[in-house]
PDB file of C-alpha atoms and ligand atoms in Angstrom:
ATOM      1  CA  MET A   8     141.746  21.776  12.515  1.00  0.00           C
ATOM      2  CA  ALA A   9     143.583  21.413   9.207  1.00  0.00           C
ATOM      3  CA  ILE A  10     147.197  22.184   8.429  1.00  0.00           C
ATOM      4  CA  ILE A  11     147.950  24.279   5.343  1.00  0.00           C
ATOM      5  CA  ASP A  12     150.682  22.546   3.363  1.00  0.00           C
ATOM      6  CA  GLY A  13     152.893  25.342   1.995  1.00  0.00           C
ATOM      7  CA  ARG A  14     155.216  22.845   0.320  1.00  0.00           C
ATOM      8  CA  ARG A  15     152.410  21.337  -1.731  1.00  0.00           C
ATOM      9  CA  ILE A  16     150.905  24.692  -2.748  1.00  0.00           C
ATOM     10  CA  SER A  17     154.319  26.103  -3.654  1.00  0.00           C
ATOM     11  CA  ALA A  18     155.089  22.988  -5.715  1.00  0.00           C
ATOM     12  CA  GLU A  19     151.931  23.614  -7.787  1.00  0.00           C
ATOM     13  CA  ILE A  20     152.950  27.253  -8.361  1.00  0.00           C
ATOM     14  CA  THR A  21     156.495  26.229  -9.252  1.00  0.00           C
ATOM     15  CA  GLU A  22     155.164  23.686 -11.770  1.00  0.00           C
ATOM     16  CA  ARG A  23     153.060  26.402 -13.397  1.00  0.00           C
ATOM     17  CA  ALA A  24     156.044  28.769 -13.530  1.00  0.00           C
ATOM     18  CA  LYS A  25     158.037  25.999 -15.207  1.00  0.00           C
ATOM     19  CA  ARG A  26     155.383  25.519 -17.896  1.00  0.00           C
ATOM     20  CA  GLU A  27     155.294  29.272 -18.515  1.00  0.00           C
ATOM     21  CA  VAL A  28     159.083  29.452 -18.790  1.00  0.00           C
ATOM     22  CA  GLU A  29     158.910  26.630 -21.361  1.00  0.00           C
ATOM     23  CA  GLU A  30     156.267  28.556 -23.337  1.00  0.00           C
ATOM     24  CA  LEU A  31     158.538  31.615 -23.372  1.00  0.00           C
ATOM     25  CA  LYS A  32     161.411  29.446 -24.605  1.00  0.00           C
ATOM     26  CA  LYS A  33     159.289  28.331 -27.562  1.00  0.00           C
ATOM     27  CA  ASP A  34     159.166  32.028 -28.503  1.00  0.00           C
ATOM     28  CA  GLY A  35     162.954  32.204 -28.198  1.00  0.00           C
ATOM     29  CA  ILE A  36     162.928  34.031 -24.856  1.00  0.00           C
ATOM     30  CA  GLU A  37     164.842  32.935 -21.791  1.00  0.00           C
ATOM     31  CA  ALA A  38     163.559  34.521 -18.583  1.00  0.00           C
ATOM     32  CA  GLY A  39     166.461  35.952 -16.565  1.00  0.00           C
ATOM     33  CA  LEU A  40     166.849  37.003 -12.921  1.00  0.00           C
ATOM     34  CA  ALA A  41     169.846  38.884 -11.478  1.00  0.00           C
ATOM     35  CA  THR A  42     170.490  38.528  -7.747  1.00  0.00           C
ATOM     36  CA  VAL A  43     172.772  40.907  -5.872  1.00  0.00           C
ATOM     37  CA  LEU A  44     174.422  39.897  -2.607  1.00  0.00           C
ATOM     38  CA  VAL A  45     176.422  42.429  -0.584  1.00  0.00           C
ATOM     39  CA  GLY A  46     178.628  41.286   2.297  1.00  0.00           C
ATOM     40  CA  ASP A  47     178.936  37.958   4.023  1.00  0.00           C
ATOM     41  CA  ASP A  48     175.795  37.431   6.078  1.00  0.00           C
ATOM     42  CA  PRO A  49     175.358  33.622   6.067  1.00  0.00           C
ATOM     43  CA  ALA A  50     171.540  33.770   6.078  1.00  0.00           C
ATOM     44  CA  SER A  51     171.497  36.176   3.100  1.00  0.00           C
ATOM     45  CA  ARG A  52     173.987  33.974   1.260  1.00  0.00           C
ATOM     46  CA  LEU A  53     171.791  30.938   1.874  1.00  0.00           C
ATOM     47  CA  TYR A  54     168.628  32.739   0.692  1.00  0.00           C
ATOM     48  CA  VAL A  55     170.326  33.913  -2.509  1.00  0.00           C
ATOM     49  CA  LYS A  56     171.591  30.381  -3.140  1.00  0.00           C
ATOM     50  CA  LEU A  57     168.098  28.917  -2.621  1.00  0.00           C
ATOM     51  CA  LYS A  58     166.610  31.520  -4.968  1.00  0.00           C
ATOM     52  CA  GLY A  59     169.204  30.682  -7.647  1.00  0.00           C
ATOM     53  CA  ARG A  60     168.509  26.990  -7.237  1.00  0.00           C
ATOM     54  CA  ALA A  61     164.753  27.561  -7.526  1.00  0.00           C
ATOM     55  CA  CYS A  62     165.356  29.458 -10.786  1.00  0.00           C
ATOM     56  CA  ASP A  63     167.414  26.531 -12.117  1.00  0.00           C
ATOM     57  CA  SER A  64     164.599  24.121 -11.264  1.00  0.00           C
ATOM     58  CA  VAL A  65     162.122  25.948 -13.539  1.00  0.00           C
ATOM     59  CA  GLY A  66     164.528  26.982 -16.297  1.00  0.00           C
ATOM     60  CA  ILE A  67     164.930  30.676 -15.381  1.00  0.00           C
ATOM     61  CA  ARG A  68     168.510  31.782 -16.046  1.00  0.00           C
ATOM     62  CA  SER A  69     169.910  33.382 -12.903  1.00  0.00           C
ATOM     63  CA  GLU A  70     173.013  35.533 -12.601  1.00  0.00           C
ATOM     64  CA  ARG A  71     174.514  36.211  -9.203  1.00  0.00           C
ATOM     65  CA  TYR A  72     176.467  39.412  -8.476  1.00  0.00           C
ATOM     66  CA  GLU A  73     178.465  39.765  -5.274  1.00  0.00           C
ATOM     67  CA  PHE A  74     180.032  42.752  -3.552  1.00  0.00           C
ATOM     68  CA  PRO A  75     182.204  42.861  -0.439  1.00  0.00           C
ATOM     69  CA  GLY A  76     180.626  44.242   2.739  1.00  0.00           C
ATOM     70  CA  ASP A  77     182.487  47.553   2.368  1.00  0.00           C
ATOM     71  CA  ALA A  78     181.245  48.167  -1.212  1.00  0.00           C
ATOM     72  CA  LYS A  79     180.296  51.733  -2.100  1.00  0.00           C
ATOM     73  CA  GLU A  80     176.699  52.633  -2.826  1.00  0.00           C
ATOM     74  CA  ALA A  81     177.732  54.080  -6.206  1.00  0.00           C
ATOM     75  CA  GLU A  82     179.241  50.733  -7.358  1.00  0.00           C
ATOM     76  CA  ILE A  83     176.045  48.852  -6.542  1.00  0.00           C
ATOM     77  CA  ILE A  84     173.882  51.501  -8.199  1.00  0.00           C
ATOM     78  CA  LYS A  85     176.092  51.356 -11.310  1.00  0.00           C
ATOM     79  CA  LEU A  86     175.463  47.595 -11.588  1.00  0.00           C
ATOM     80  CA  ILE A  87     171.706  48.076 -11.077  1.00  0.00           C
ATOM     81  CA  ASP A  88     171.645  50.704 -13.834  1.00  0.00           C
ATOM     82  CA  GLU A  89     173.408  48.268 -16.172  1.00  0.00           C
ATOM     83  CA  LEU A  90     170.976  45.467 -15.279  1.00  0.00           C
ATOM     84  CA  ASN A  91     168.023  47.824 -15.754  1.00  0.00           C
ATOM     85  CA  SER A  92     169.019  48.344 -19.368  1.00  0.00           C
ATOM     86  CA  ARG A  93     170.033  44.749 -20.178  1.00  0.00           C
ATOM     87  CA  ASP A  94     167.306  43.010 -22.243  1.00  0.00           C
ATOM     88  CA  SER A  95     168.275  39.497 -21.101  1.00  0.00           C
ATOM     89  CA  ILE A  96     167.552  40.370 -17.456  1.00  0.00           C
ATOM     90  CA  HIS A  97     163.849  40.603 -16.572  1.00  0.00           C
ATOM     91  CA  GLY A  98     164.049  40.685 -12.770  1.00  0.00           C
ATOM     92  CA  ILE A  99     166.516  42.214 -10.292  1.00  0.00           C
ATOM     93  CA  LEU A 100     166.707  41.256  -6.629  1.00  0.00           C
ATOM     94  CA  VAL A 101     169.005  42.881  -4.065  1.00  0.00           C
ATOM     95  CA  GLN A 102     169.078  40.676  -0.983  1.00  0.00           C
ATOM     96  CA  LEU A 103     168.253  42.500   2.269  1.00  0.00           C
ATOM     97  CA  PRO A 104     169.441  43.491   4.811  1.00  0.00           C
ATOM     98  CA  LEU A 105     172.362  45.403   3.310  1.00  0.00           C
ATOM     99  CA  PRO A 106     175.424  45.952   5.513  1.00  0.00           C
ATOM    100  CA  LYS A 107     175.779  49.331   7.235  1.00  0.00           C
ATOM    101  CA  PRO A 108     176.210  52.138   6.277  1.00  0.00           C
ATOM    102  CA  LEU A 109     174.571  51.353   2.907  1.00  0.00           C
ATOM    103  CA  ASP A 110     171.212  53.044   2.397  1.00  0.00           C
ATOM    104  CA  SER A 111     168.988  50.179   1.260  1.00  0.00           C
ATOM    105  CA  ARG A 112     166.120  52.527   0.377  1.00  0.00           C
ATOM    106  CA  ARG A 113     168.294  54.494  -2.068  1.00  0.00           C
ATOM    107  CA  ILE A 114     169.634  51.284  -3.625  1.00  0.00           C
ATOM    108  CA  MET A 115     166.219  49.574  -3.947  1.00  0.00           C
ATOM    109  CA  ASN A 116     164.774  52.729  -5.498  1.00  0.00           C
ATOM    110  CA  GLU A 117     167.236  52.365  -8.382  1.00  0.00           C
ATOM    111  CA  ILE A 118     165.717  49.064  -9.528  1.00  0.00           C
ATOM    112  CA  SER A 119     163.431  49.714 -12.491  1.00  0.00           C
ATOM    113  CA  PRO A 120     159.774  49.270 -11.433  1.00  0.00           C
ATOM    114  CA  ASP A 121     159.415  46.919 -14.454  1.00  0.00           C
ATOM    115  CA  LYS A 122     162.153  44.591 -13.116  1.00  0.00           C
ATOM    116  CA  ASP A 123     161.260  44.947  -9.443  1.00  0.00           C
ATOM    117  CA  VAL A 124     160.382  41.306  -8.708  1.00  0.00           C
ATOM    118  CA  ASP A 125     160.581  41.973  -4.940  1.00  0.00           C
ATOM    119  CA  GLY A 126     157.960  44.712  -5.212  1.00  0.00           C
ATOM    120  CA  PHE A 127     159.972  47.028  -2.934  1.00  0.00           C
ATOM    121  CA  ASN A 128     160.270  49.962  -5.345  1.00  0.00           C
ATOM    122  CA  PRO A 129     158.056  52.881  -4.214  1.00  0.00           C
ATOM    123  CA  VAL A 130     156.248  52.832  -7.581  1.00  0.00           C
ATOM    124  CA  ASN A 131     155.073  49.261  -6.988  1.00  0.00           C
ATOM    125  CA  MET A 132     154.348  49.992  -3.318  1.00  0.00           C
ATOM    126  CA  GLY A 133     152.263  52.984  -4.453  1.00  0.00           C
ATOM    127  CA  ARG A 134     150.372  50.849  -6.958  1.00  0.00           C
ATOM    128  CA  LEU A 135     149.569  48.400  -4.163  1.00  0.00           C
ATOM    129  CA  LEU A 136     148.391  51.250  -1.931  1.00  0.00           C
ATOM    130  CA  ILE A 137     145.917  52.561  -4.505  1.00  0.00           C
ATOM    131  CA  GLY A 138     144.628  49.066  -5.289  1.00  0.00           C
ATOM    132  CA  SER A 139     146.352  48.773  -8.650  1.00  0.00           C
ATOM    133  CA  GLU A 140     148.540  45.781  -7.767  1.00  0.00           C
ATOM    134  CA  ARG A 141     151.535  44.966 -10.002  1.00  0.00           C
ATOM    135  CA  PHE A 142     154.664  43.484  -8.369  1.00  0.00           C
ATOM    136  CA  ILE A 143     153.788  42.424  -4.834  1.00  0.00           C
ATOM    137  CA  PRO A 144     156.464  41.600  -2.205  1.00  0.00           C
ATOM    138  CA  CYS A 145     156.887  37.825  -2.184  1.00  0.00           C
ATOM    139  CA  THR A 146     156.076  36.942   1.442  1.00  0.00           C
ATOM    140  CA  PRO A 147     152.766  38.855   1.691  1.00  0.00           C
ATOM    141  CA  LYS A 148     151.829  37.646  -1.783  1.00  0.00           C
ATOM    142  CA  GLY A 149     152.514  34.084  -0.634  1.00  0.00           C
ATOM    143  CA  VAL A 150     150.270  34.547   2.413  1.00  0.00           C
ATOM    144  CA  ILE A 151     147.371  35.815   0.291  1.00  0.00           C
ATOM    145  CA  ARG A 152     147.869  32.990  -2.205  1.00  0.00           C
ATOM    146  CA  MET A 153     147.710  30.388   0.594  1.00  0.00           C
ATOM    147  CA  LEU A 154     144.468  31.882   1.902  1.00  0.00           C
ATOM    148  CA  GLU A 155     142.984  31.916  -1.609  1.00  0.00           C
ATOM    149  CA  HIS A 156     144.142  28.352  -2.219  1.00  0.00           C
ATOM    150  CA  GLU A 157     142.354  27.201   0.952  1.00  0.00           C
ATOM    151  CA  GLY A 158     139.181  29.063  -0.063  1.00  0.00           C
ATOM    152  CA  VAL A 159     139.347  31.458   2.917  1.00  0.00           C
ATOM    153  CA  GLU A 160     136.951  34.374   2.317  1.00  0.00           C
ATOM    154  CA  LEU A 161     138.561  37.761   3.063  1.00  0.00           C
ATOM    155  CA  ASP A 162     135.623  40.055   2.347  1.00  0.00           C
ATOM    156  CA  GLY A 163     134.521  41.646   5.648  1.00  0.00           C
ATOM    157  CA  LYS A 164     136.771  39.417   7.754  1.00  0.00           C
ATOM    158  CA  ASN A 165     138.507  40.640  10.873  1.00  0.00           C
ATOM    159  CA  CYS A 166     142.223  40.292  10.105  1.00  0.00           C
ATOM    160  CA  VAL A 167     145.008  41.009  12.565  1.00  0.00           C
ATOM    161  CA  ILE A 168     148.631  41.297  11.445  1.00  0.00           C
ATOM    162  CA  VAL A 169     151.477  41.255  13.964  1.00  0.00           C
ATOM    163  CA  ASN A 170     154.249  43.079  12.037  1.00  0.00           C
ATOM    164  CA  HIS A 171     154.434  46.539  10.495  1.00  0.00           C
ATOM    165  CA  SER A 172     157.527  46.277   8.295  1.00  0.00           C
ATOM    166  CA  PRO A 173     157.569  47.382   4.641  1.00  0.00           C
ATOM    167  CA  VAL A 174     158.522  43.802   3.675  1.00  0.00           C
ATOM    168  CA  VAL A 175     155.599  41.971   5.332  1.00  0.00           C
ATOM    169  CA  GLY A 176     153.074  43.851   7.510  1.00  0.00           C
ATOM    170  CA  LYS A 177     152.406  47.005   5.514  1.00  0.00           C
ATOM    171  CA  PRO A 178     152.029  45.343   2.080  1.00  0.00           C
ATOM    172  CA  LEU A 179     149.917  42.593   3.648  1.00  0.00           C
ATOM    173  CA  ALA A 180     147.617  45.192   5.221  1.00  0.00           C
ATOM    174  CA  MET A 181     147.139  46.797   1.790  1.00  0.00           C
ATOM    175  CA  LEU A 182     146.495  43.428   0.099  1.00  0.00           C
ATOM    176  CA  LEU A 183     143.839  42.579   2.694  1.00  0.00           C
ATOM    177  CA  LEU A 184     142.227  46.035   2.484  1.00  0.00           C
ATOM    178  CA  ASN A 185     142.142  45.731  -1.310  1.00  0.00           C
ATOM    179  CA  ARG A 186     140.100  42.541  -0.716  1.00  0.00           C
ATOM    180  CA  ASP A 187     137.697  44.319   1.676  1.00  0.00           C
ATOM    181  CA  ALA A 188     138.926  42.782   4.915  1.00  0.00           C
ATOM    182  CA  THR A 189     138.933  44.789   8.149  1.00  0.00           C
ATOM    183  CA  VAL A 190     142.590  45.054   9.145  1.00  0.00           C
ATOM    184  CA  SER A 191     144.383  45.771  12.425  1.00  0.00           C
ATOM    185  CA  VAL A 192     148.165  46.067  12.337  1.00  0.00           C
ATOM    186  CA  CYS A 193     150.016  45.336  15.605  1.00  0.00           C
ATOM    187  CA  HIS A 194     153.737  45.581  16.358  1.00  0.00           C
ATOM    188  CA  VAL A 195     156.290  45.617  19.159  1.00  0.00           C
ATOM    189  CA  LYS A 196     154.840  48.796  20.665  1.00  0.00           C
ATOM    190  CA  THR A 197     151.248  47.482  20.721  1.00  0.00           C
ATOM    191  CA  ARG A 198     149.839  47.362  24.254  1.00  0.00           C
ATOM    192  CA  ASP A 199     147.895  44.209  25.176  1.00  0.00           C
ATOM    193  CA  LEU A 200     148.541  42.252  21.976  1.00  0.00           C
ATOM    194  CA  GLY A 201     146.111  39.527  23.064  1.00  0.00           C
ATOM    195  CA  LYS A 202     143.212  41.987  23.067  1.00  0.00           C
ATOM    196  CA  PHE A 203     143.708  42.351  19.297  1.00  0.00           C
ATOM    197  CA  THR A 204     144.672  38.781  18.402  1.00  0.00           C
ATOM    198  CA  ARG A 205     141.630  37.327  20.212  1.00  0.00           C
ATOM    199  CA  GLU A 206     139.373  39.294  17.843  1.00  0.00           C
ATOM    200  CA  ALA A 207     141.053  37.896  14.728  1.00  0.00           C
ATOM    201  CA  GLU A 208     139.202  35.602  12.358  1.00  0.00           C
ATOM    202  CA  ILE A 209     142.443  35.589  10.380  1.00  0.00           C
ATOM    203  CA  LEU A 210     145.647  36.056  12.389  1.00  0.00           C
ATOM    204  CA  ILE A 211     148.965  36.590  10.596  1.00  0.00           C
ATOM    205  CA  VAL A 212     152.090  36.766  12.736  1.00  0.00           C
ATOM    206  CA  ALA A 213     155.618  37.763  11.667  1.00  0.00           C
ATOM    207  CA  ALA A 214     157.326  38.847  14.877  1.00  0.00           C
ATOM    208  CA  GLY A 215     160.329  36.511  14.961  1.00  0.00           C
ATOM    209  CA  VAL A 216     159.554  35.648  18.609  1.00  0.00           C
ATOM    210  CA  PRO A 217     159.149  31.905  19.267  1.00  0.00           C
ATOM    211  CA  ALA A 218     155.831  30.941  20.931  1.00  0.00           C
ATOM    212  CA  LEU A 219     154.659  34.581  21.088  1.00  0.00           C
ATOM    213  CA  ILE A 220     151.117  33.491  20.230  1.00  0.00           C
ATOM    214  CA  LYS A 221     149.665  31.194  22.898  1.00  0.00           C
ATOM    215  CA  ALA A 222     146.361  29.340  22.648  1.00  0.00           C
ATOM    216  CA  ASP A 223     144.585  31.845  24.956  1.00  0.00           C
ATOM    217  CA  MET A 224     145.406  34.627  22.443  1.00  0.00           C
ATOM    218  CA  VAL A 225     143.584  32.900  19.587  1.00  0.00           C
ATOM    219  CA  ARG A 226     139.877  32.945  18.802  1.00  0.00           C
ATOM    220  CA  LYS A 227     138.265  29.527  18.328  1.00  0.00           C
ATOM    221  CA  GLY A 228     138.039  28.658  14.630  1.00  0.00           C
ATOM    222  CA  ALA A 229     140.576  31.311  13.544  1.00  0.00           C
ATOM    223  CA  VAL A 230     142.827  30.898  10.521  1.00  0.00           C
ATOM    224  CA  VAL A 231     146.407  31.267  11.783  1.00  0.00           C
ATOM    225  CA  ILE A 232     149.295  32.078   9.443  1.00  0.00           C
ATOM    226  CA  ASP A 233     152.768  31.944  10.992  1.00  0.00           C
ATOM    227  CA  VAL A 234     155.408  33.895   9.044  1.00  0.00           C
ATOM    228  CA  GLY A 235     157.994  33.750  11.859  1.00  0.00           C
ATOM    229  CA  ILE A 236     161.245  31.854  11.432  1.00  0.00           C
ATOM    230  CA  SER A 237     163.611  31.480  14.387  1.00  0.00           C
ATOM    231  CA  ARG A 238     166.486  29.106  14.872  1.00  0.00           C
ATOM    232  CA  THR A 239     166.362  27.528  18.347  1.00  0.00           C
ATOM    233  CA  LYS A 240     167.988  24.531  20.008  1.00  0.00           C
ATOM    234  CA  ASP A 241     164.820  22.617  19.012  1.00  0.00           C
ATOM    235  CA  GLY A 242     165.313  23.562  15.346  1.00  0.00           C
ATOM    236  CA  ILE A 243     163.422  26.065  13.177  1.00  0.00           C
ATOM    237  CA  VAL A 244     160.262  27.369  14.851  1.00  0.00           C
ATOM    238  CA  GLY A 245     157.629  30.014  14.126  1.00  0.00           C
ATOM    239  CA  ASP A 246     155.922  32.615  16.328  1.00  0.00           C
ATOM    240  CA  VAL A 247     152.934  30.446  17.192  1.00  0.00           C
ATOM    241  CA  ASP A 248     152.785  27.842  19.968  1.00  0.00           C
ATOM    242  CA  PHE A 249     151.792  25.358  17.275  1.00  0.00           C
ATOM    243  CA  ASP A 250     150.774  22.273  19.296  1.00  0.00           C
ATOM    244  CA  ALA A 251     148.412  24.211  21.570  1.00  0.00           C
ATOM    245  CA  VAL A 252     147.083  26.676  18.963  1.00  0.00           C
ATOM    246  CA  LYS A 253     146.323  23.978  16.376  1.00  0.00           C
ATOM    247  CA  GLU A 254     143.599  22.649  18.687  1.00  0.00           C
ATOM    248  CA  LYS A 255     141.790  25.991  18.491  1.00  0.00           C
ATOM    249  CA  ALA A 256     142.436  27.096  14.909  1.00  0.00           C
ATOM    250  CA  SER A 257     140.358  25.965  11.933  1.00  0.00           C
ATOM    251  CA  LEU A 258     143.399  26.260   9.644  1.00  0.00           C
ATOM    252  CA  ILE A 259     147.038  26.762  10.576  1.00  0.00           C
ATOM    253  CA  THR A 260     150.414  26.890   8.816  1.00  0.00           C
ATOM    254  CA  PRO A 261     153.349  24.888  10.180  1.00  0.00           C
ATOM    255  CA  VAL A 262     156.955  26.118  10.479  1.00  0.00           C
ATOM    256  CA  PRO A 263     158.854  24.908   8.556  1.00  0.00           C
ATOM    257  CA  GLY A 264     156.748  23.940   5.533  1.00  0.00           C
ATOM    258  CA  GLY A 265     154.231  26.790   5.662  1.00  0.00           C
ATOM    259  CA  VAL A 266     154.808  30.318   4.398  1.00  0.00           C
ATOM    260  CA  GLY A 267     158.571  29.828   3.792  1.00  0.00           C
ATOM    261  CA  PRO A 268     158.315  27.757   0.578  1.00  0.00           C
ATOM    262  CA  MET A 269     155.640  30.129  -0.758  1.00  0.00           C
ATOM    263  CA  THR A 270     158.025  33.098  -0.749  1.00  0.00           C
ATOM    264  CA  ILE A 271     160.400  31.582  -3.307  1.00  0.00           C
ATOM    265  CA  ALA A 272     157.504  30.323  -5.430  1.00  0.00           C
ATOM    266  CA  MET A 273     156.181  33.908  -5.568  1.00  0.00           C
ATOM    267  CA  LEU A 274     159.605  35.162  -6.668  1.00  0.00           C
ATOM    268  CA  LEU A 275     159.522  32.702  -9.583  1.00  0.00           C
ATOM    269  CA  GLU A 276     155.997  33.824 -10.447  1.00  0.00           C
ATOM    270  CA  ASN A 277     156.996  37.513 -10.293  1.00  0.00           C
ATOM    271  CA  THR A 278     160.021  36.849 -12.511  1.00  0.00           C
ATOM    272  CA  VAL A 279     157.896  35.111 -15.149  1.00  0.00           C
ATOM    273  CA  MET A 280     155.399  37.985 -14.944  1.00  0.00           C
ATOM    274  CA  ALA A 281     158.222  40.525 -15.391  1.00  0.00           C
ATOM    275  CA  ALA A 282     159.579  38.664 -18.430  1.00  0.00           C
ATOM    276  CA  LYS A 283     156.140  38.483 -20.057  1.00  0.00           C
ATOM    277  CA  GLN A 284     155.428  42.158 -19.409  1.00  0.00           C
ATOM    278  CA  GLN A 285     158.756  43.325 -20.805  1.00  0.00           C
ATOM    279  CA  ILE A 286     158.473  41.174 -23.889  1.00  0.00           C
ATOM    280  CA  TYR A 287     154.884  42.244 -24.505  1.00  0.00           C
ATOM    281  CA  THR A 288     155.745  45.941 -24.049  1.00  0.00           C
ATOM    282  CA  GLN A 289     158.653  45.675 -26.468  1.00  0.00           C
ATOM    283  CA  SER A 290     156.557  44.006 -29.157  1.00  0.00           C
ATOM    284  CA  VAL A 291     153.781  46.634 -29.247  1.00  0.00           C
TER     285      VAL A 291
HETATM  286  N1  GUN B 924     165.281  39.757   3.033  1.00  0.00           N
HETATM  287  C1  GUN B 924     164.243  39.222   3.734  1.00  0.00           C
HETATM  288  N2  GUN B 924     163.170  39.026   2.944  1.00  0.00           N
HETATM  289  C2  GUN B 924     163.533  39.453   1.715  1.00  0.00           C
HETATM  290  C3  GUN B 924     162.851  39.493   0.462  1.00  0.00           C
HETATM  291  O1  GUN B 924     161.687  39.120   0.322  1.00  0.00           O
HETATM  292  N3  GUN B 924     163.569  39.982  -0.575  1.00  0.00           N
HETATM  293  C4  GUN B 924     164.846  40.430  -0.438  1.00  0.00           C
HETATM  294  N4  GUN B 924     165.449  40.908  -1.512  1.00  0.00           N
HETATM  295  N5  GUN B 924     165.500  40.398   0.701  1.00  0.00           N
HETATM  296  C5  GUN B 924     164.848  39.906   1.767  1.00  0.00           C
END
């Protein structure tokens, strides 16, 4: 068994993003990300702060916009429209979940597909679906990058995903299909989860249920990627019963220090990619 070190892999990606930001600066361009936080959810506030700090660490200029929890959809859309047309902003990120009754789909759809560093705009989702990948949501992109980094072959592999959200499970299924894996997508309504997970050569879990995946649900030699993050009295834990499952898996990610750090590294990479694409498009 080997543990996949998400911190180390994300540090390499962050270093590369930093070099690319420096290259852009030599051409007189400063990559810029706008983050939008609505309401007072402490977890969302923390994530936005961490994303801003990560930008600082590589030299991306970040601007944070905040709205109260009772903000009107039209006000947020007006800001997004402004950011869409501002040349100094290359990426726009609206932190989810948005407070009720805001319609997050309508708001996310307003972000220009060219500045959609989260990859949640239907245009980028559609590109992913047809195998023409552009901006990929950061968590699934981070999972694929970890597998690639570890040299895990995907072609023909039996992959099982436990999550069917548009943020993780669905984009991940498309990414794996685009790489010729055989994919099963399970979720809370799946009957006999273990029947599926035991077949998995690559098992990716994002259920948010501590210790959901026990050793008897894992095939010997499987690669196990744990996307779950739950706060418990024992600290932050994933969805996998790590100590027992690590004895059976060939490769496994820890929580914390696995997929989590990859997500922010992918945001930096997407922001650099957005800046390069916009600059290139403007100069031709
Ligand atoms: N909330 C949970 N995950 C994400 C993410 O990847 N991006 C945004 N914007 N919000 C989130």
